[in-house]
Amino acid sequence: MSILVNKDTKLIIQGLGSTGQFHTEKAIAYGTNMVGAVHPSKAGKTHVFEGETDHSGVPDRPDTYRVELPIFASVAEAVAETGANASVLYVPPPFAADAIMEAAASEIALAVTITEGIPVADMVRAKRYLDDKKTRLVGPNCPGVITPKQCKIGIMPGYIHQPGKIGVISRSGTLTYEAVHQLTQLGLGQTTAVGIGGDPVNGTNFVDVLRMFSDDPETEGVIMIGEIGGTAEEEAAAFVAEEMDKPVAGFIAGTTAPPGKRMGHAGAIVSGGKGTAEAKIAAMTEAGIVVAPTPTDMGNAMVEAMG
Amino acid sequence: MKIHEYQAKQLMAARGIAVPQGRVATTVDEAVAAVEPIVTETGNPVVVVKAQIHAGGRGKGRFTEYPDVGGVMVVTDGIEGGVSATEQAVSGLAEKMLGSTLVTMQTGDEGRTVNTLYVEQGIDIDRELYLSILLDRTEGRNVVMASTEGGMEIEKVAEETPEKILREVIDPAIGLADFQVNALVRGLDLNGDAAKNFVQFVKALADAAVAWDSDLVEINPLVVTTDGAVMALDGKMGFDDNALFRHPEIAAMRDPREEDPAELEAKDAGLSYINLDGTIGCLVNGAGLAMATMDTIKHVGGEPANFLDVGGGADEEQVAKAFRIITSDPKVKGIFVNIFGGIMRCDTIAIGIVAAVKEVGLEVPLVVRLEGTNVEEGKRIITESDVDVIAADDMKDGAAKIVALAG
């Protein structure tokens, strides 16, 4: 098993610009089942993707692929025509929140938003819109979601992943790759790796994903990677202490970050004494999470947590 | 993005939010010229001269050059001596404040040079309240925070007397509702004209916060005057950088003198860079990894000189630019390049670094850790160049190596 995405995921893309095309190519090469694209001005046409198969992805495929991706005017139309159950968004920041709402209006199960730089006020409105919709938003400003050798949605390098038993949740892209790489080297592998994103307002939080991993029989342990800003890690720690039976390891980035400065991610800021790495590490340790002192130690922290 | 108090008050005034009368001055003459019209219009002989810097604690702050002068000076000479006495006093203050260095608890010991003054009317204060609008990240919505404890640091109030902080979460589909405003009025114990004026103030401010795409509006203190007026005596605002594209009038308020020149240069090149106090320069891809690299340097006994995220899609030119920004920092005694290639390919990083070293030279040790996409090609490019590089196995190994080499 896995969470959020698997071999049955049928994916559409919103935002088929150069970045979207580049990553669609990689996703198809990995074996992700891409079924359509949304682009009003190109509706009715197709976009052809062809190239060499990425054999680190879905097994037992020919060495080359050719996919003629149909383009639709709207998400609703794409879902109706293809039966898609997930969308990935590479829509530019000024239009991204609207695209999220359009995805939600179609009641598609999952909308993974890669876009970085969406105005916070737009996300506040979009999140409100999602309140009574079935769609789960992951991101924005995230690397995406991958279940190794089944489905890759997003911008992560596929080949570092390996099917296994650890769930990964992270606010940071490159730190996710560090954790995944170490888990692969240790032979633990991953069930699913979820990037929840570095923005202050996002669709899916640590607690949401922890709950899913907790319910997933194949996931035997979880690594959660947080960073300064907000209190999501503290809330996650409380959940782990109260409701989680599986071992959890973690890391928090930003111990040395000066207060009041935004550290790259829009959400990574210590303000008014809130959101410090120290407070998060303390809450996690208190909850029984093994917190790695450096990212290089994340894999070993997982091993330690599993006893 | 931050702006000055006077700019915040201009924005508020433009939306009908009550602020005191004031005028901006960048010279002594302008400061003096501000006095007469303010006194005439308000009928109050008292004026206040306020230093404009992007840091709080100005009232208690002191000028390095003139330890008896603070960042906010109340001039009462006019009560007995009339406008000319006020002008004379303002002239003396402006002379000292302009071009001098103001040190507050938020500026660090080096302080900030004051280039602009704001001359404002005196206010007969009855009560000082606190009011702010900011994002509640757990709710994913804006929240209005108010308190009777105006003029104090709100963090301190939150810690010592949390019951004195009122909170109303704003539904983005509705806006700040009347019943919420009424709850604030009751909680702040406002009556009569003051209550009426507060309602108008807070509603206008809540609308404005959304209209401006501000990530923080803090009015501390919000004053109630002896005749029941409610106005912003101070105004601190921050804006969502990601939304500035739709607010050119706010973007134009940026004061580059308040920002680190290297940080501005990096921003122009599409890089995310923050200058710090240590000696180890860092060049990293990804914000989380860049923070974690700083932490790891500290963990092995060093101090990072900067945060630098070249991002996921940087080209060779941006990498070279990033490298030049780090090498031009005189504090830097060693450089650690830490890359986990995802979209960012290791060979791109390698080409950029080799090009930058060839162009600007390398006078400090350089440790490079490459992992991920095209790692072999990246390592080959560096090995085959004549750049003097120490390779690292992983992040912690790299941090330990550069800290040992840089002493």
XYZ file of C-alpha atoms in Angstrom:
714
model
C 0.000 0.000 0.000
C 0.912 3.648 0.001
C -0.886 6.910 0.539
C -2.378 9.535 -1.809
C -1.002 8.158 -5.086
C -0.395 4.699 -6.571
C -0.466 2.765 -9.836
C -4.164 3.579 -10.255
C -3.617 7.334 -10.136
C -4.745 9.024 -13.346
C -3.104 12.412 -13.554
C -3.850 15.600 -15.448
C -1.692 18.699 -15.570
C -2.783 22.324 -15.179
C -0.156 24.714 -16.476
C 1.502 23.101 -19.473
C 4.179 25.780 -19.880
C 7.863 24.975 -20.295
C 8.278 23.868 -16.663
C 5.077 21.835 -16.804
C 6.149 20.177 -20.059
C 9.612 19.362 -18.700
C 8.215 17.626 -15.633
C 5.400 15.933 -17.526
C 8.059 14.353 -19.705
C 9.923 13.136 -16.597
C 6.696 11.854 -15.024
C 5.729 9.893 -18.125
C 9.277 8.522 -18.404
C 8.914 7.368 -14.772
C 5.680 5.616 -15.635
C 3.101 7.992 -14.148
C -0.240 7.580 -15.881
C -0.702 11.044 -17.414
C -4.124 11.258 -19.038
C -4.594 14.885 -20.025
C -3.733 18.545 -19.789
C -5.799 21.685 -19.194
C -5.032 24.651 -21.411
C -8.046 26.665 -22.661
C -6.336 28.172 -25.712
C -5.083 24.772 -26.923
C -8.227 22.783 -26.135
C -8.967 20.041 -28.619
C -5.337 19.615 -29.580
C -2.841 17.113 -28.236
C 0.709 17.382 -26.979
C 3.032 14.542 -27.877
C 5.592 13.335 -25.364
C 8.133 10.769 -26.450
C 11.485 9.634 -25.178
C 13.397 7.038 -23.277
C 11.822 5.215 -20.367
C 13.184 5.906 -16.890
C 13.670 2.366 -15.654
C 13.960 3.490 -12.045
C 10.196 4.019 -12.239
C 7.274 1.694 -12.950
C 8.743 -1.723 -13.913
C 8.214 -3.864 -17.026
C 7.890 -1.156 -19.659
C 9.452 -0.870 -23.108
C 12.628 1.220 -23.449
C 10.839 4.089 -25.168
C 7.461 5.748 -24.778
C 5.151 7.878 -26.870
C 2.136 9.574 -25.272
C -0.270 11.826 -27.124
C -1.722 13.885 -24.285
C -5.195 15.329 -24.992
C -5.672 18.976 -24.047
C -8.941 20.197 -22.505
C -10.481 23.613 -21.914
C -11.251 23.019 -18.241
C -10.533 20.668 -15.368
C -14.190 19.611 -15.321
C -13.992 18.585 -18.974
C -10.669 16.777 -18.460
C -12.067 14.839 -15.507
C -15.276 13.960 -17.387
C -13.385 12.749 -20.467
C -10.487 10.913 -18.823
C -11.666 9.852 -15.372
C -8.640 11.600 -13.878
C -8.391 11.429 -10.081
C -5.431 13.745 -9.567
C -4.138 17.017 -10.962
C -0.690 18.562 -10.779
C -0.420 22.354 -11.018
C 2.491 24.245 -12.558
C 0.345 27.332 -13.109
C 2.226 30.667 -12.705
C 1.752 32.324 -9.268
C -0.751 35.074 -10.188
C -3.212 32.492 -11.565
C -2.420 29.477 -9.411
C -4.983 29.962 -6.630
C -7.744 30.229 -9.213
C -6.503 27.029 -10.834
C -6.614 25.302 -7.437
C -10.238 26.384 -7.013
C -11.051 25.147 -10.502
C -9.577 21.753 -9.620
C -11.603 21.698 -6.401
C -14.794 22.633 -8.243
C -14.421 19.440 -10.290
C -14.168 17.475 -7.006
C -11.014 15.765 -8.245
C -9.544 13.770 -5.362
C -6.071 15.292 -5.294
C -4.539 18.587 -6.443
C -0.761 18.778 -6.061
C 0.462 22.346 -6.462
C 4.137 22.787 -7.277
C 3.981 26.543 -7.967
C 6.122 28.727 -5.716
C 5.264 32.346 -5.014
C 1.454 32.388 -4.787
C 0.247 35.478 -2.881
C -0.812 34.515 0.651
C -4.155 36.331 0.337
C -4.962 34.215 -2.729
C -4.218 31.044 -0.785
C -6.378 32.212 2.129
C -9.309 32.532 -0.272
C -8.543 29.264 -2.071
C -8.300 27.383 1.226
C -11.675 28.808 2.250
C -13.093 27.622 -1.068
C -11.717 24.137 -0.438
C -13.372 23.900 2.980
C -16.500 22.145 1.710
C -14.950 20.441 -1.333
C -13.768 16.847 -1.565
C -10.448 17.770 -3.129
C -7.285 17.379 -1.079
C -4.727 20.058 -1.870
C -1.040 19.234 -1.398
C 1.302 22.244 -1.497
C 1.706 24.846 -2.836
C 5.461 25.433 -3.129
C 6.226 21.742 -2.768
C 8.175 19.073 -4.669
C 5.079 16.865 -4.975
C 4.141 13.311 -4.019
C 5.758 10.046 -5.073
C 5.028 6.396 -4.438
C 8.159 4.680 -5.729
C 7.791 2.595 -8.898
C 4.085 3.483 -9.089
C 3.423 7.174 -9.532
C 5.555 10.319 -9.476
C 3.768 13.667 -9.275
C 6.074 16.664 -9.110
C 9.657 17.688 -9.532
C 11.589 15.193 -7.395
C 14.315 13.065 -9.030
C 12.648 9.667 -9.356
C 15.727 7.463 -9.324
C 16.701 8.151 -5.684
C 13.503 6.459 -4.499
C 12.954 2.803 -3.733
C 9.792 1.015 -2.630
C 9.933 0.297 1.071
C 8.394 0.871 4.461
C 9.036 4.473 5.526
C 6.713 7.390 4.959
C 8.335 10.796 4.387
C 6.679 14.185 5.015
C 8.503 17.444 4.492
C 8.165 21.202 4.136
C 11.386 21.300 2.092
C 12.156 19.779 -1.320
C 15.887 19.166 -1.148
C 15.711 17.941 2.452
C 13.129 15.387 1.287
C 15.646 14.168 -1.265
C 18.300 13.886 1.474
C 15.981 11.746 3.609
C 14.827 9.607 0.686
C 18.410 9.042 -0.482
C 19.466 7.914 2.996
C 16.458 5.610 3.375
C 17.257 4.045 0.009
C 20.903 3.560 0.960
C 19.890 1.988 4.273
C 17.568 -0.393 2.413
C 14.478 0.919 4.216
C 12.955 2.551 1.153
C 9.768 4.608 1.100
C 6.066 3.883 0.974
C 5.222 7.410 -0.158
C 7.115 10.708 0.092
C 4.940 13.806 0.466
C 6.163 17.389 0.156
C 3.662 19.597 1.948
C 5.433 22.788 0.907
C 7.169 25.807 2.355
C 4.326 28.344 2.238
C 2.551 29.726 5.316
C -0.873 28.651 4.044
C -1.027 25.177 2.560
C -3.603 22.523 1.836
C -2.237 19.502 3.673
C -0.361 19.578 6.931
C 1.882 17.236 8.897
C -1.039 15.935 10.956
C -3.079 15.058 7.836
C -0.232 13.019 6.367
C 0.779 11.458 9.692
C -2.787 10.215 10.056
C -2.656 8.638 6.578
C 0.690 6.984 7.280
C -0.631 5.810 10.616
C -3.513 4.070 8.811
C -1.345 2.640 6.016
C -0.428 -0.980 6.869
C 2.756 -0.919 4.778
C 4.214 2.144 6.442
C 6.280 1.033 9.434
C 7.854 4.343 10.346
C 7.722 8.012 9.387
C 10.305 10.750 8.900
C 8.939 14.279 9.250
C 11.074 17.203 8.158
C 10.057 20.612 9.395
C 11.537 24.045 9.536
C 11.181 27.318 11.399
C 7.929 29.293 11.217
C 4.391 28.536 12.365
C 3.386 25.789 14.769
C 2.586 22.882 12.425
C 5.418 20.755 13.862
C 4.180 21.305 17.411
C 0.691 20.194 16.331
C 2.252 17.165 14.628
C 4.177 16.315 17.787
C 0.955 16.402 19.811
C -0.668 14.047 17.292
C 2.287 11.661 17.433
C 2.190 11.621 21.229
C -1.539 10.975 21.411
C -2.491 8.913 18.389
C 0.502 7.419 16.630
C 1.826 3.935 17.368
C 4.484 3.897 14.667
C 8.030 5.155 15.233
C 8.700 8.694 14.016
C 12.025 10.397 13.324
C 12.480 13.993 12.321
C 14.604 16.995 11.566
C 13.991 20.722 11.926
C 15.873 23.177 9.737
C 16.670 26.691 10.894
C 18.337 26.416 14.306
C 20.771 29.136 13.193
C 18.242 31.309 11.357
C 18.089 34.890 12.664
C 14.646 36.040 13.884
C 12.549 38.242 11.603
C 14.261 37.052 8.403
C 12.445 34.974 5.824
C 14.726 32.036 5.004
C 13.939 31.445 1.336
C 10.566 29.795 1.876
C 7.726 32.260 2.419
C 6.742 30.366 5.552
C 10.199 30.004 7.088
C 10.332 32.924 9.481
C 10.610 33.301 13.225
C 8.408 36.234 14.229
C 7.471 37.520 17.644
C 9.420 34.682 19.275
C 7.112 32.113 17.603
C 8.147 29.285 15.318
C 11.673 28.709 16.581
C 13.554 25.504 15.822
C 14.222 25.036 19.543
C 10.504 24.995 20.428
C 9.755 22.514 17.639
C 12.640 20.194 18.523
C 11.600 20.286 22.172
C 7.957 19.453 21.347
C 8.987 16.627 19.023
C 11.485 15.142 21.471
C 8.856 15.344 24.192
C 6.480 13.390 21.931
C 9.027 10.597 21.538
C 10.162 11.581 18.041
C 13.869 10.933 17.425
C 15.156 14.263 16.127
C 18.306 14.077 13.995
C 20.985 16.640 14.931
C 21.893 17.161 11.262
C 20.187 16.123 8.006
C 22.970 13.583 7.415
C 21.666 11.725 10.482
C 18.006 11.478 9.382
C 18.240 7.888 8.144
C 20.036 6.768 11.282
C 17.484 8.575 13.441
C 14.787 6.499 11.704
C 16.717 3.308 12.426
C 17.054 4.385 16.061
C 13.347 5.212 16.324
C 12.466 1.768 14.965
C 14.614 0.215 17.682
C 8.808 44.002 2.177
C 8.841 46.625 4.907
C 8.082 50.338 4.634
C 8.625 53.355 6.860
C 6.111 54.652 9.379
C 5.426 57.761 7.303
C 4.689 55.621 4.248
C 2.349 53.409 6.268
C 0.512 56.519 7.426
C 0.248 57.799 3.866
C -1.325 54.492 2.835
C -3.738 54.608 5.761
C -4.713 58.229 5.148
C -5.446 57.404 1.516
C -8.031 54.850 2.683
C -9.659 57.154 5.235
C -7.974 55.566 8.254
C -7.295 58.196 10.910
C -3.675 59.206 11.415
C -2.145 62.329 12.990
C -1.132 65.269 10.786
C 2.481 64.968 9.725
C 5.079 65.904 7.154
C 8.153 64.163 5.825
C 11.569 65.850 5.962
C 14.908 64.778 4.566
C 16.655 68.081 5.344
C 16.757 70.428 8.337
C 14.954 73.094 6.330
C 12.122 70.711 5.446
C 11.765 69.712 9.092
C 11.530 73.353 10.160
C 9.083 74.157 7.349
C 6.829 71.320 8.527
C 6.194 72.923 11.924
C 4.074 75.958 11.138
C 1.427 74.269 8.948
C 1.031 71.357 11.393
C 0.623 73.650 14.393
C -1.787 75.931 12.509
C -3.948 73.077 11.194
C -4.197 71.155 14.448
C -4.079 74.020 16.927
C -1.736 71.937 19.063
C 1.575 73.698 19.862
C 3.346 70.386 20.525
C 5.041 68.472 17.685
C 6.932 65.192 17.605
C 10.054 64.506 15.536
C 10.349 60.848 14.595
C 13.359 59.149 12.989
C 12.339 56.907 10.085
C 14.131 53.556 10.055
C 12.896 49.991 9.467
C 13.276 48.923 13.085
C 11.187 49.121 16.210
C 12.073 50.461 19.632
C 12.821 53.937 18.256
C 11.431 55.766 21.288
C 13.844 54.087 23.643
C 16.657 54.054 21.056
C 19.527 56.560 21.230
C 21.806 58.152 18.663
C 25.426 57.015 18.832
C 26.632 60.526 18.085
C 24.176 62.220 20.491
C 23.351 59.932 23.422
C 20.845 62.461 24.826
C 18.721 62.300 21.663
C 16.215 59.471 21.092
C 14.503 58.285 17.917
C 11.188 59.906 18.877
C 11.433 63.408 20.405
C 8.474 65.370 21.739
C 8.947 69.115 21.296
C 6.990 71.159 23.832
C 8.849 74.485 23.437
C 5.883 75.880 21.495
C 3.547 75.822 24.500
C 5.251 78.907 25.928
C 7.418 80.159 23.084
C 5.084 79.820 20.098
C 5.843 78.478 16.658
C 9.264 80.090 16.365
C 10.460 78.336 19.535
C 9.181 75.013 18.140
C 10.933 75.659 14.839
C 14.173 76.410 16.626
C 13.968 73.227 18.675
C 13.043 71.116 15.642
C 15.945 72.639 13.736
C 18.369 71.636 16.497
C 16.969 68.095 16.634
C 16.899 67.596 12.867
C 20.491 68.824 12.688
C 21.521 66.076 15.089
C 19.258 63.275 13.874
C 19.695 63.465 10.100
C 22.739 61.501 9.006
C 23.356 60.142 12.497
C 23.170 56.566 13.725
C 20.178 55.379 15.720
C 20.667 52.283 17.861
C 17.551 50.489 19.105
C 17.035 47.044 20.579
C 16.171 45.834 17.066
C 19.041 47.356 15.070
C 22.029 45.683 16.691
C 24.971 47.731 17.975
C 25.836 49.055 14.522
C 22.508 50.919 14.381
C 20.950 52.514 11.312
C 21.669 55.808 9.621
C 18.656 58.133 9.738
C 17.952 59.728 6.369
C 14.350 60.767 6.871
C 12.354 62.404 9.652
C 8.628 62.583 10.175
C 7.349 65.690 11.940
C 3.965 65.047 13.473
C 1.326 66.861 15.524
C 1.259 66.343 19.287
C -1.686 64.287 20.547
C -3.573 64.608 23.832
C -3.740 60.951 24.656
C -6.492 59.473 26.780
C -5.778 55.776 26.193
C -3.208 53.687 24.332
C -4.489 50.488 22.722
C -2.943 47.806 20.540
C -4.326 46.666 17.192
C -2.866 44.398 14.532
C -3.954 42.303 11.583
C -1.824 39.358 10.596
C -1.982 35.827 9.239
C -2.902 33.031 11.620
C -1.117 30.147 9.941
C -2.989 27.411 11.785
C -6.317 28.885 10.665
C -5.046 29.858 7.231
C -6.861 33.154 7.775
C -6.125 36.671 8.909
C -6.738 37.490 12.529
C -7.378 40.826 14.234
C -5.535 41.125 17.508
C -6.379 43.903 19.942
C -5.423 44.737 23.478
C -5.921 47.405 26.082
C -2.173 47.248 26.710
C -1.078 49.663 23.988
C 2.493 50.860 23.735
C 3.851 47.626 25.158
C 5.486 44.817 23.256
C 2.651 42.501 22.328
C 4.824 39.401 22.780
C 5.299 40.431 26.393
C 1.562 40.951 26.889
C 0.896 37.549 25.277
C 3.302 35.909 27.673
C 2.372 37.677 30.905
C -1.320 38.468 30.511
C -2.667 36.460 27.547
C -6.247 37.155 28.690
C -5.714 40.786 27.707
C -5.375 39.895 24.032
C -8.560 39.815 21.967
C -8.567 37.759 18.769
C -11.074 37.713 15.939
C -10.395 35.430 12.962
C -11.574 36.914 9.663
C -13.506 34.693 7.259
C -12.125 35.711 3.838
C -15.521 35.209 2.239
C -17.254 37.511 4.725
C -14.693 39.980 6.005
C -14.646 41.237 9.588
C -18.263 40.863 10.729
C -20.123 43.437 12.846
C -20.520 41.080 15.801
C -16.754 40.619 15.832
C -16.192 44.372 15.787
C -18.685 44.714 18.640
C -16.797 42.089 20.631
C -13.621 44.125 20.184
C -15.381 47.321 21.280
C -16.606 45.606 24.447
C -13.259 43.962 25.099
C -11.441 47.268 24.775
C -14.067 48.993 26.931
C -14.768 51.747 24.409
C -17.803 54.010 24.646
C -19.421 56.981 22.923
C -17.436 58.710 20.179
C -14.382 56.558 20.826
C -16.418 53.403 20.179
C -17.910 54.842 17.011
C -14.518 55.973 15.733
C -12.896 52.645 16.588
C -15.538 50.717 14.622
C -14.801 52.833 11.572
C -11.062 52.486 12.097
C -10.908 48.707 12.492
C -13.305 47.997 9.623
C -11.332 50.204 7.262
C -8.061 48.662 8.418
C -9.321 45.088 7.933
C -10.425 45.907 4.388
C -7.161 47.678 3.710
C -5.033 44.775 4.936
C -6.582 42.578 2.259
C -6.470 45.283 -0.404
C -2.761 45.932 0.251
C -1.775 42.250 0.497
C -0.072 43.117 3.772
C 1.293 40.282 5.879
C 1.347 42.461 8.975
C -0.326 45.700 9.983
C 0.511 46.660 13.538
C -0.805 49.837 15.140
C 0.956 50.205 18.463
C -0.211 52.337 19.992
C -3.632 53.011 18.640
C -4.604 56.077 20.613
C -7.892 57.395 21.878
C -7.558 61.152 22.261
C -9.116 63.196 25.033
C -11.859 64.264 22.607
C -12.717 60.721 21.529
C -10.803 60.511 18.257
C -9.135 57.172 17.443
C -5.937 57.266 15.420
C -2.765 55.388 14.586
C 0.091 56.938 16.533
C 2.530 54.438 15.033
C 2.197 52.141 12.051
C 4.254 49.126 11.168
C 3.496 47.305 7.936
C 4.918 44.410 6.010
C 3.848 43.243 2.571
C 3.744 39.861 0.888
C 6.629 39.944 -1.595
C 4.738 37.485 -3.786
C 1.886 39.974 -4.222
C 3.929 43.093 -4.950
C 3.448 42.561 -8.683
C -0.115 43.871 -8.284
C 0.869 46.822 -6.052
C 3.359 48.951 -7.960
C 2.606 51.935 -5.699
C 3.701 49.930 -2.652
C 6.671 48.327 -4.408
C 7.869 51.865 -5.177
C 8.043 52.571 -1.446
C 10.993 50.228 -1.032
C 13.909 52.048 0.610
C 17.082 50.325 -0.609
C 19.125 52.146 2.055
C 17.368 50.024 4.671
C 18.458 46.789 3.013
C 21.738 44.932 2.814
C 23.383 45.755 -0.564
C 24.503 42.150 -1.098
C 20.973 40.935 -0.391
C 19.576 43.383 -2.951
C 22.141 42.298 -5.540
C 21.222 38.654 -4.934
C 17.512 39.405 -5.208
C 18.063 41.100 -8.562
C 19.840 37.949 -9.760
C 16.915 35.773 -8.643
C 18.814 34.325 -5.682
C 17.710 34.096 -2.087
C 20.529 35.407 0.108
C 20.758 36.560 3.711
C 23.910 37.991 5.216
C 24.924 36.585 8.627
C 27.793 37.128 11.067
C 29.919 33.969 10.692
C 32.885 33.010 8.516
C 31.712 30.055 6.398
C 30.082 31.045 3.125
C 27.383 28.643 1.933
C 26.061 27.996 -1.571
C 23.145 25.577 -1.540
C 20.115 24.589 -3.622
C 16.785 24.641 -1.830
C 15.697 26.779 1.115
C 15.381 23.902 3.584
C 18.757 22.449 2.644
C 20.328 25.930 2.800
C 19.039 26.423 6.342
C 20.095 22.913 7.311
C 23.576 23.557 5.900
C 23.938 26.578 8.185
C 22.743 24.464 11.118
C 25.217 21.698 10.282
C 28.114 24.169 10.113
C 27.135 25.398 13.557
C 26.725 21.812 14.765
C 30.350 20.991 13.881
C 31.667 24.137 15.555
C 31.613 26.818 12.834
C 29.462 29.872 12.115
C 27.697 30.429 8.771
C 28.401 33.707 6.947
C 25.204 33.567 4.942
C 22.079 31.785 3.796
C 22.118 31.296 0.037
C 19.593 29.315 -1.954
C 20.311 29.273 -5.684
C 16.892 27.687 -6.205
C 15.853 24.757 -8.299
C 16.193 26.258 -11.735
C 19.384 28.300 -11.586
C 21.653 28.439 -14.629
C 25.463 28.578 -14.714
C 25.408 32.386 -14.747
C 23.301 32.571 -11.564
C 25.552 30.056 -9.842
C 28.593 32.129 -10.817
C 26.859 35.264 -9.522
C 26.081 33.519 -6.236
C 29.701 32.490 -5.931
C 30.876 36.058 -6.550
C 28.534 37.423 -3.872
C 30.024 34.996 -1.351
C 33.663 35.606 -2.297
C 33.217 39.379 -2.146
C 32.196 39.133 1.527
C 35.362 39.909 3.550
C 34.126 37.855 6.539
C 34.220 34.642 4.524
C 37.169 32.407 5.460
C 35.927 29.293 3.706
C 33.187 28.258 1.274
C 30.944 25.215 1.407
C 28.974 24.292 -1.688
C 26.259 21.801 -0.788
C 24.069 20.522 -3.615
C 21.462 17.798 -3.808
C 20.537 17.885 -7.450
C 16.897 17.335 -8.252
C 15.866 19.601 -11.083
C 19.108 21.419 -10.455
C 21.801 19.367 -12.128
C 25.196 18.915 -10.493
C 27.011 19.638 -13.771
C 25.306 23.048 -13.985
C 26.575 23.878 -10.503
C 30.051 22.615 -11.367
C 30.293 24.687 -14.557
C 29.117 27.809 -12.701
C 31.632 27.370 -9.908
C 34.566 26.693 -12.199
C 33.663 29.758 -14.286
C 33.346 31.965 -11.201
C 36.633 30.799 -9.710
C 38.412 31.450 -13.012
C 36.957 34.939 -13.108
C 37.332 36.138 -9.512
C 39.988 33.784 -8.132
C 39.786 31.796 -4.950
C 41.619 32.907 -1.827
C 39.867 30.739 0.747
C 39.353 26.969 1.017
C 36.453 25.507 -0.971
C 34.638 22.297 -0.049
C 32.097 20.906 -2.476
C 29.533 18.228 -1.790
C 27.548 17.083 -4.812
C 24.770 14.508 -4.787
C 21.829 13.727 -7.028
C 21.149 14.393 -10.691
C 24.238 14.208 -12.941
C 26.522 13.894 -9.936
C 29.268 12.002 -11.810
C 29.399 14.604 -14.564
C 29.553 17.379 -11.964
C 32.407 15.737 -10.114
C 34.280 15.155 -13.381
C 33.996 18.837 -14.370
C 35.444 19.929 -11.052
C 38.212 17.299 -11.000
C 39.309 18.109 -14.546
C 39.404 21.853 -13.887
C 42.418 23.293 -12.098
C 40.191 24.682 -9.333
C 41.435 23.744 -5.887
C 38.466 21.881 -4.438
C 38.124 19.542 -1.480
C 35.429 16.951 -2.114
C 33.041 15.862 0.638
C 31.191 12.550 1.027
C 28.087 13.987 2.610
C 26.777 17.165 4.165
C 28.161 16.643 7.654
C 31.543 15.549 6.283
C 31.636 18.682 4.116
C 30.709 20.970 6.989
C 33.390 19.406 9.226
C 36.021 19.758 6.475
C 35.337 23.423 5.760
C 35.177 24.347 9.443
C 38.539 22.633 10.049
C 40.118 24.352 7.034
C 38.747 27.812 7.739
C 39.807 27.662 11.366
